Amino acid sequence: MKTFPTYLKLNHFLMSLFCLIVLSASFAGNRDVYAQNFKMKLGQSLAEMRDEVRVWHQQNPGKTATVTIPAGTYFVSEAVEFTPADSGTIYQAENAQQKPIFTRGTEITGWKTLPNGWLTATIPSVKSGESWFECLFINGKRATLARTPNPDVADGRRYFYVKEADEMNPGTQFFARDEERALMAEIAKMPNPEDVKIMFYHSWESSLHRVASVDVARNHVTLTGPPRWEINRWGSSQRYHIEGLESALDQGGEFLLKRDGTCIYIPRKGETAENIHAVAAFDAGNKADNKSETENAPRFKNSGFLKFTGNVGENGNAEKVRDITFRDVTFSCDVWTLPKEGLSDGQSAVSSPASILANHAESLAFIGCEVRNVGGYAFHFHQACRACRVEKCLMEDLGAGGVRIGAGHGTDLSPANLTSEITVTNCIIRGYGRLDAGGIGVWIGHSPKNVVLHNDISDGFYTGVSVGWVWGYRPSVAVGNKIEFNHIHNIGHGVLSDMGGVYSLGISPGTTVSNNVIHHVYSYNRYGRGGWGLYTDEGSSEIVMENNLVYRTHTGNFHQHYGKDNVLRNNIFAFSREEQMKRSRNEEHRSFTLERNIIVYDSSAGETLLLGHWKNPYSELNGNLYWNYAPENKVDFDGMTPEEWQAVGKDATIFIENPYFVDAKNNDFRFTKESEPVLKKMGFIPFDFTRAGILKDDVQWTEELKNWTYPTVILAPDAPVVPFNLTDNFETPRKKLIRKVNNPFGKADSYKLLEENGNHFLRITDTPDQTQDFCPFYSYNMKFVESGTIRIAFDARVSEKAMLMAEARDNASPYRMSVPLRILAHEVKFLNQKICDNMPNRWARYEISLPVGPEIAEGGKTFTLKITPAGGETQTFQLPVANPNCVSLCEFVFAALGAVDAELDLDNIEIYSEENK
């Protein structure tokens, strides 16, 4: 036998030891590569397994434990908490093809078939008042709590519309329309009206509320808690739907749970009492009385599968929970019960719970996992988390969103407390916003240096990826984030507004949004507006967006509200159903640079190229290609020819040429050989947009994308018009001074109710230090679009140096005016032309008779203005409608123009339709 000399044996030993050390560092950080193996037993709880491993860790500090989990279902009674004592553990499926399931759900059995084909079961714990549930899953699919109106009606009327908010309590009370009187009477008869929920749709969020009571005689509804925005804050006819009424139980997939323990379910096609698997997550913490948590407890204290909680420590000496991995396991059916006060957020469903929550954690990994049928977000890496990753995970049927990274409002943003370097990659996130429509696929708040890469995000009601949580130009820590190679599509569904495929806020140097494919983003657009592809919202700055393909959006493939020094280059923007590109706010700095992009549209389909403010010098454009697929191929730059466009300083080098896509109208944006000369001239670098989305190296993973059905988008029509009849004499008691107002800009003390000769009136005080020269601003929002004649009347009195603006506007963007009046101390103007004299500090009555409707666009239409000074004679003027394209009245505005010390008084305001008076 051949032997080695002693020194060679020693060298061999040292080399082997070196290799082990390298492998140990590679696989387990500073942990010993020799890991202890554990195996869960069927029926064993995850908490029991954690405790067993924790004991081993105490005896073997620094080493790694691996827990193998056989296929099966494991019940989780409450969120399992992992602390630093659990660091260094891998939990993995015994067979990746048969993922073990952790669930908080309990199967409901004993279903019986009713004579009408519906199914029913009796649940003893609900009957006894010990538990309750508000989410039910049938064969893995979410059932809908009995809803009216249904969301998929053919004409798109999926909503009811508020008649009017209660002036005394506009946060919690409103008047329903006559059409809903029978439903409100049904609620009033219920012994537990709080079991009925109302979901309001605001501009970019939804809110969900319980009903406290209904006054049937007045058709007046009181909620248990207010939404983030007062009812009708975004204009009249606030949308809502109702859940939990027995009369609303009317279509397959809906259920109703009663306090006597009866659960009724209408089966979908093919479902029977024998073949359904019904699971609900019972909540023993929200019993029959629906009492809310204590003041200091979280709103959803009973939700969650996993919690990772490091020790905050003192003087910065925090101890993190580290190096825990979950691989190839499923988390399904989490507890979610609406708190008594309801659920409402300003944006992004930021107070919804998370099924997997981490604080003060490092190097957590979730690989090949599934999270489904949950009420909030799937994951939240909240405070002081670092270097964690979610990889190749499936997140679907989510109450709010997919992954939340970092903190939101009111949190400690010191460096030690920041979350950073979180990676979300190769994941499928779909079916989100099911309980809070404002949920987001991936949300990044106050957090830097994260990576959102190669994900497929779809079928949500709001934004795909959101980055940043600072409005305006205040310092932001959300820097250096990478949103790249994602496929974001089929979102919005016409339900909310002001969304983007990728949405940003605040100053974000080092942030890139590149190589993404974004399409079919549809918004509501009737209060608030916007279903954009790339959306740089308030203060978004220093972001680079390149090599993105964005097409078939609703209101624009790119929109910048306001920001500074963003760069968009080498992108393809195509076929937004309205404008392709929008720039909103004028600011005296470079808003963005737009260079070497291909921008195409089809004006014959109603599409336009530009909207907003493009003529000033503070946006830089050069070397872009524009093409109109309409038969005439004429490119219109917001009314300008290409030569006029260049004359205002845009696109010194411009290309009005066909880019020769393979089949653009059928969304095939590959280039042909005919494209090559065009691309070479403009310096456009072709990019492979087929790389966006999940990685294509796993056939089974790519096949998973086919296992989802996208709903047909049915855009809702305008709200049914109720005859508008407003009288505001400032005598009616009110909780707030401003009523029926759209945007009351100005300082709080700008508006005061004063009394004169026993009558109240509104005084608006202008000062040089108002936020804008049009402040204070006071408006009545009608959303009035019916043809006919509108009467507008008001009393006004202005002091020396004052200027009162009184305008009738539509809801276009930018708005158009039919009546622009300027009431000064010594004269009244129309279109900046004097029409009569005035006297300072004297009341006068102004009466306007204004035609509205599409016939105005024919031109030559006029309106009548009558002015009657106090104690004087009436003067009558026949004046032209200022803008013939302003065919509707949606808002009447009063504003104090200028920046001087002045007082303006208003009283006896009337706005109504003469035909319906």
Coordinates of N, CA and C in Angstrom, one line a residue, residues 823-893:
I823 N -63.2 90.3 -10.2 CA -63.9 91.3 -9.5 C -62.9 92.1 -8.6
L824 N -62.7 93.4 -9.0 CA -61.7 94.2 -8.3 C -62.5 95.3 -7.6
A825 N -61.8 96.1 -6.8 CA -62.4 97.1 -6.0 C -63.1 98.1 -6.8
H826 N -62.6 98.4 -8.1 CA -63.2 99.5 -8.8 C -63.7 99.1 -10.2
E827 N -63.6 97.8 -10.5 CA -64.1 97.4 -11.8 C -64.3 95.9 -11.8
V828 N -65.1 95.4 -12.8 CA -65.3 94.0 -13.0 C -64.8 93.7 -14.4
K829 N -64.1 92.6 -14.5 CA -63.5 92.2 -15.8 C -63.9 90.8 -16.3
F830 N -64.0 90.7 -17.6 CA -64.2 89.4 -18.2 C -63.2 89.2 -19.3
L831 N -62.4 88.1 -19.2 CA -61.3 87.9 -20.1 C -60.4 89.1 -20.2
N832 N -60.1 89.6 -18.9 CA -59.2 90.8 -18.7 C -59.7 92.1 -19.4
Q833 N -61.0 92.1 -19.8 CA -61.5 93.3 -20.3 C -62.6 93.9 -19.4
K834 N -62.5 95.2 -19.1 CA -63.5 95.8 -18.2 C -64.9 95.7 -18.8
I835 N -65.9 95.3 -17.9 CA -67.2 95.3 -18.4 C -68.1 96.3 -17.6
C836 N -67.7 96.7 -16.4 CA -68.4 97.7 -15.7 C -67.6 98.2 -14.5
D837 N -68.1 99.2 -13.9 CA -67.4 99.8 -12.7 C -67.9 99.0 -11.5
N838 N -67.1 99.1 -10.4 CA -67.4 98.5 -9.1 C -67.0 99.5 -8.0
M839 N -67.5 99.3 -6.8 CA -67.1 100.1 -5.7 C -66.5 99.2 -4.6
P840 N -65.4 99.6 -4.0 CA -64.8 98.8 -2.9 C -65.8 98.8 -1.7
N841 N -65.7 97.7 -1.0 CA -66.5 97.5 0.3 C -68.0 97.7 0.1
R842 N -68.5 97.3 -1.1 CA -69.9 97.3 -1.3 C -70.4 96.0 -1.9
W843 N -71.5 95.4 -1.3 CA -72.0 94.2 -1.8 C -72.6 94.4 -3.1
A844 N -72.5 93.3 -3.9 CA -73.2 93.2 -5.2 C -73.6 91.8 -5.5
R845 N -74.7 91.6 -6.2 CA -75.2 90.3 -6.5 C -74.8 90.0 -7.9
Y846 N -74.2 88.8 -8.1 CA -73.8 88.3 -9.5 C -74.6 87.1 -9.8
E847 N -75.2 87.1 -11.0 CA -76.1 86.0 -11.4 C -75.6 85.6 -12.8
I848 N -75.3 84.3 -13.0 CA -74.9 83.8 -14.2 C -75.8 82.7 -14.7
S849 N -76.2 82.8 -16.0 CA -77.0 81.7 -16.6 C -76.1 81.1 -17.7
L850 N -75.6 79.9 -17.4 CA -74.6 79.3 -18.3 C -75.1 78.0 -19.0
P851 N -75.1 78.0 -20.3 CA -75.4 76.7 -21.0 C -74.2 75.7 -20.9
V852 N -74.6 74.5 -20.8 CA -73.5 73.4 -20.8 C -74.0 72.3 -21.7
G853 N -73.1 71.5 -22.2 CA -73.4 70.5 -23.1 C -72.6 70.5 -24.4
P854 N -72.6 69.4 -25.1 CA -71.7 69.3 -26.3 C -72.0 70.3 -27.4
E855 N -73.2 70.9 -27.4 CA -73.5 71.9 -28.5 C -72.7 73.1 -28.4
I856 N -72.1 73.4 -27.2 CA -71.3 74.6 -27.0 C -70.1 74.6 -27.9
A857 N -69.6 73.4 -28.1 CA -68.4 73.3 -29.0 C -68.6 73.8 -30.4
E858 N -69.9 73.9 -30.8 CA -70.1 74.4 -32.1 C -69.7 75.9 -32.3
G859 N -69.5 76.6 -31.2 CA -69.1 78.0 -31.2 C -70.3 78.9 -31.2
G860 N -70.0 80.2 -30.9 CA -71.0 81.2 -30.9 C -71.9 81.2 -29.7
K861 N -71.7 80.3 -28.7 CA -72.6 80.2 -27.6 C -72.2 81.4 -26.6
T862 N -73.2 81.8 -25.9 CA -73.0 82.9 -24.9 C -73.7 82.6 -23.6
F863 N -73.3 83.3 -22.6 CA -74.0 83.2 -21.3 C -74.4 84.5 -20.8
T864 N -75.3 84.6 -19.9 CA -75.8 85.8 -19.4 C -75.3 86.1 -18.0
L865 N -74.8 87.4 -17.8 CA -74.3 87.8 -16.5 C -75.1 89.0 -16.1
K866 N -75.7 89.0 -14.9 CA -76.4 90.1 -14.3 C -75.6 90.5 -13.0
I867 N -75.4 91.8 -12.9 CA -74.7 92.4 -11.7 C -75.7 93.4 -11.1
T868 N -76.0 93.2 -9.8 CA -76.9 94.2 -9.1 C -76.2 94.7 -7.9
P869 N -75.7 95.9 -7.9 CA -75.0 96.4 -6.7 C -76.1 96.7 -5.6
A870 N -75.7 96.6 -4.4 CA -76.6 96.9 -3.3 C -77.2 98.3 -3.4
G871 N -78.5 98.4 -3.5 CA -79.2 99.7 -3.7 C -79.1 100.2 -5.1
G872 N -78.6 99.5 -6.0 CA -78.4 100.0 -7.4 C -79.2 99.2 -8.4
E873 N -79.1 99.5 -9.7 CA -79.8 98.9 -10.7 C -79.1 97.7 -11.3
T874 N -79.8 96.8 -11.8 CA -79.2 95.6 -12.4 C -78.7 95.9 -13.8
Q875 N -77.5 95.4 -14.1 CA -76.9 95.5 -15.4 C -76.8 94.1 -16.0
T876 N -77.1 94.0 -17.2 CA -77.1 92.7 -17.9 C -76.1 92.6 -19.0
F877 N -75.4 91.5 -19.1 CA -74.3 91.4 -20.1 C -74.5 90.1 -20.8
Q878 N -74.4 90.0 -22.1 CA -74.4 88.8 -22.9 C -72.9 88.6 -23.3
L879 N -72.3 87.5 -22.8 CA -70.9 87.4 -23.0 C -70.6 86.0 -23.7
P880 N -69.5 85.9 -24.4 CA -69.2 84.6 -25.1 C -68.7 83.6 -24.1
V881 N -69.0 82.3 -24.3 CA -68.4 81.3 -23.5 C -66.9 81.4 -23.8
A882 N -66.1 81.5 -22.7 CA -64.6 81.8 -22.9 C -63.9 80.7 -23.8
N883 N -64.2 79.5 -23.5 CA -63.5 78.4 -24.2 C -64.6 77.4 -24.7
P884 N -64.8 77.4 -26.0 CA -65.9 76.6 -26.6 C -65.8 75.1 -26.3
N885 N -64.5 74.7 -25.9 CA -64.3 73.3 -25.6 C -64.7 72.9 -24.1
C886 N -65.0 74.0 -23.4 CA -65.4 73.7 -22.0 C -66.9 73.5 -22.0
V887 N -67.3 72.3 -22.2 CA -68.7 72.0 -22.4 C -69.5 71.5 -21.1
S888 N -68.8 71.4 -20.0 CA -69.4 71.0 -18.8 C -69.0 71.9 -17.6
L889 N -69.8 71.8 -16.6 CA -69.4 72.5 -15.4 C -69.1 71.5 -14.3
C890 N -67.9 71.5 -13.9 CA -67.5 70.5 -12.8 C -67.0 71.2 -11.5
E891 N -66.7 72.5 -11.7 CA -66.2 73.2 -10.5 C -66.4 74.7 -10.7
F892 N -66.8 75.3 -9.6 CA -66.9 76.8 -9.6 C -65.9 77.2 -8.5
V893 N -65.0 78.1 -8.9 CA -63.9 78.5 -8.0 C -63.9 80.0 -7.6

